[in-house]
Amino acid sequence: MSALSSDLRQRTSQNTHGNENTDKQTTGPSIQTSASDTDEDDLPVKPSKPMANQTQSSDVLDNALKDLSPRWRNWMIRGIFTWVMILGFAVLIYFGPLALVLVTFALQIKCFHEIITIGYIVYRSYDLPWFRTLSWYFLFASNFFFFGESMIGYFGVLLARTDFLRPFVTYHRFISFSLYTAGLVGFVCSLVKKHYLKQFTLFGWTHVTLLLVVTQSHFIVQNVLEGLVWVLVPVSMIICNDIMAYMFGFFFGRTPLIKLSPKKTWEGFIGGAFSTIIFGIILSYCLIQYDYFVCPVSYDESKESLSMECERSHVFLVSQYALPETIRAFFKLLGIQKTTVSIYPFVLHSIAMSIFASVIGPFGGFFASGFKRAFKIKDFGDTIPGHGGIMDRFDCQFLMATFVHVYYSSFIKVLNPQNIVQTVMMLKPEQQLQVFMMLRDKLTQRGLLDNTTASI
């Protein structure tokens, strides 16, 4: 972040002295952007030398590819590290959902760091040390609430068995509220008369960052715990769309798509969308053949361990669908008497997800592009050679994760009996018996349980 810091301080100083011709200033810290933001020509000046904090691996690649033109050298570096990230993601899938949750948490912290650092420098907050501490405190408080909600919802029984964790499970929301209130009090006590406006601006900056990063990473965790397929398919769709849009744009792009990202073309946009839909259908069909990908994470009390075994949801079972009349008529002309088709419902849902990933998903990248243009920086960081910072890679992923969570909750999710049982088991023994007797009486009244069975 040293290059980012010096660049932003320089720009802040220029703005202070009235040099506000933002369209002609030197660009930010990184040489290249991610595949979703390949618009370096829109920035007037490119750095002529590698940045001082560029990674050693990138330096080696630069030397190895020095005979290539800058365009092809960037293409090669970006391609190599794209495959490195894909392989790393595959390893995470192998280690299972908890590994994905931990990595999501780590990436979220890095994204928060990249965004909040820009705010510190732009608003020259280096003379407000307490506010920097408070920003990280609010990150901790928000994570305690969101991640705690997820863990309690899925593993509440297991956590409640530990004497140390039981109070946190029982009073989680009250503790979360108390933590946030303490942060609010700390912020008010840290206010300095001559910095009121700056402090409240940074307070808003911090909370918007929390909304964009922490809340959406919480949705990723929720998707992971509902079944790996709900995170693996959407993430792969964004990656596919990103790569194929770049490839189609690189080789065939002629027509500009949006002024915010001049390198984006209609050819890349349409080619990426078509490729993503086909890819999504194939990937979905392959993954749902395995329980490992479709079963939610749960705690098996009989085995006293985490389980990824389940009775499959209807979404992952073959269903019969009536063909539209137009298609039936077409089949009749071909001498085919077919009125229904058998298909997995999830494959149909994957088409909806792939359309969102192709049409709306890129706007997460456009939003990030606009943000970077506003502060005249090239990337959020230089963590990944050829791609920029972590946030440069996750701008579209966060938006996609939110869509999948909302889509799943609205159209697919049903009450999970396992979660209901876990909630009941967290009650006191007498309350558990009360729930049992109430349920028995209701089932008997509805005729689902005969009196003989109910009396046992």
C-alpha angles and dihedrals in degrees: 000000000000093000090047091050095050092045094052094044089053091051093046090052091049091051090050090058093048100261096137101147090125096172093067105040126116116269130252138268108293130068096215139021133220121280089261093057106038097153104117093135089066089067111080102224130033121204109257094206133047113265117258094241097047112133121263092239090057091050090053091050092047090055092045093050098037092117092061124087115261090253095054093038090056089046091054096045092047092048094050094050091043089061091045089056093045091052090047090052090051090053090052091052089053092054090052141233099314090056089052091050092052093047091047088054092050093047090048091056091050092049090050090050093051095050098040091049089060089054092049092054101038092052093037094237094164088106090058104066095164092058092057088055091048092053091058090043091057088050089055093047094049092047091049089057101041100038090040090056090053096046094046092047093055105024103023094125092051094047093046090058090066112084092214095051099038095086090050090052094047098044100026098129094045091050090048092052091047091052092052092046090052089053091050091051090048091052093051091048091050095055114124118202098231093045102047096117094045093048095049090046090054090044088058091043090055094049094046088051090050090050093050099041111024098038094048094044086054088058089052090054091049090052092049093052092049090059135308091251090068091062102027096055097046093044091049091048092055091047091048093048091047094050098041094045088052092047095047091044092047095053104025107017115130108136118070114233106194133001092225089067108026093184091062113098136188089238091057093043095052095039091050092049094051092046092048094053092051092043092048093053093049095044093046093051092050097047099047090062088077127066089211090073102038104041119091120234113263141161114251107209094191091058094029091225142095114281136203095184120109149147102268120254117241087252090070097045124089112259135188118243127188113238118237115260092247092057091045090054090049091051090050090057087055091048093250117137101203124139102162138039130208115223142147110260090221090064089058090048089051089061090058090048093048091051090053091046090052102039107028102019094072089060087071085063092045089052090052090047091054090049092052092045090052090060096033096240127137101214139359088246144326101253095124116044111236093011108058124222131350091262090055087062098042103044092098094033093061092052091047092050091053091051093050091049093050092043092049093047093047104042110015117023119101128179109285110226089208091058091047091052091048090053091050092048089057090064125090115274094254090050091050090055090048091054090048094052093045091051091047092052093048093049091048092051091051092049094244091116124039121224093248093057093041092056094055 
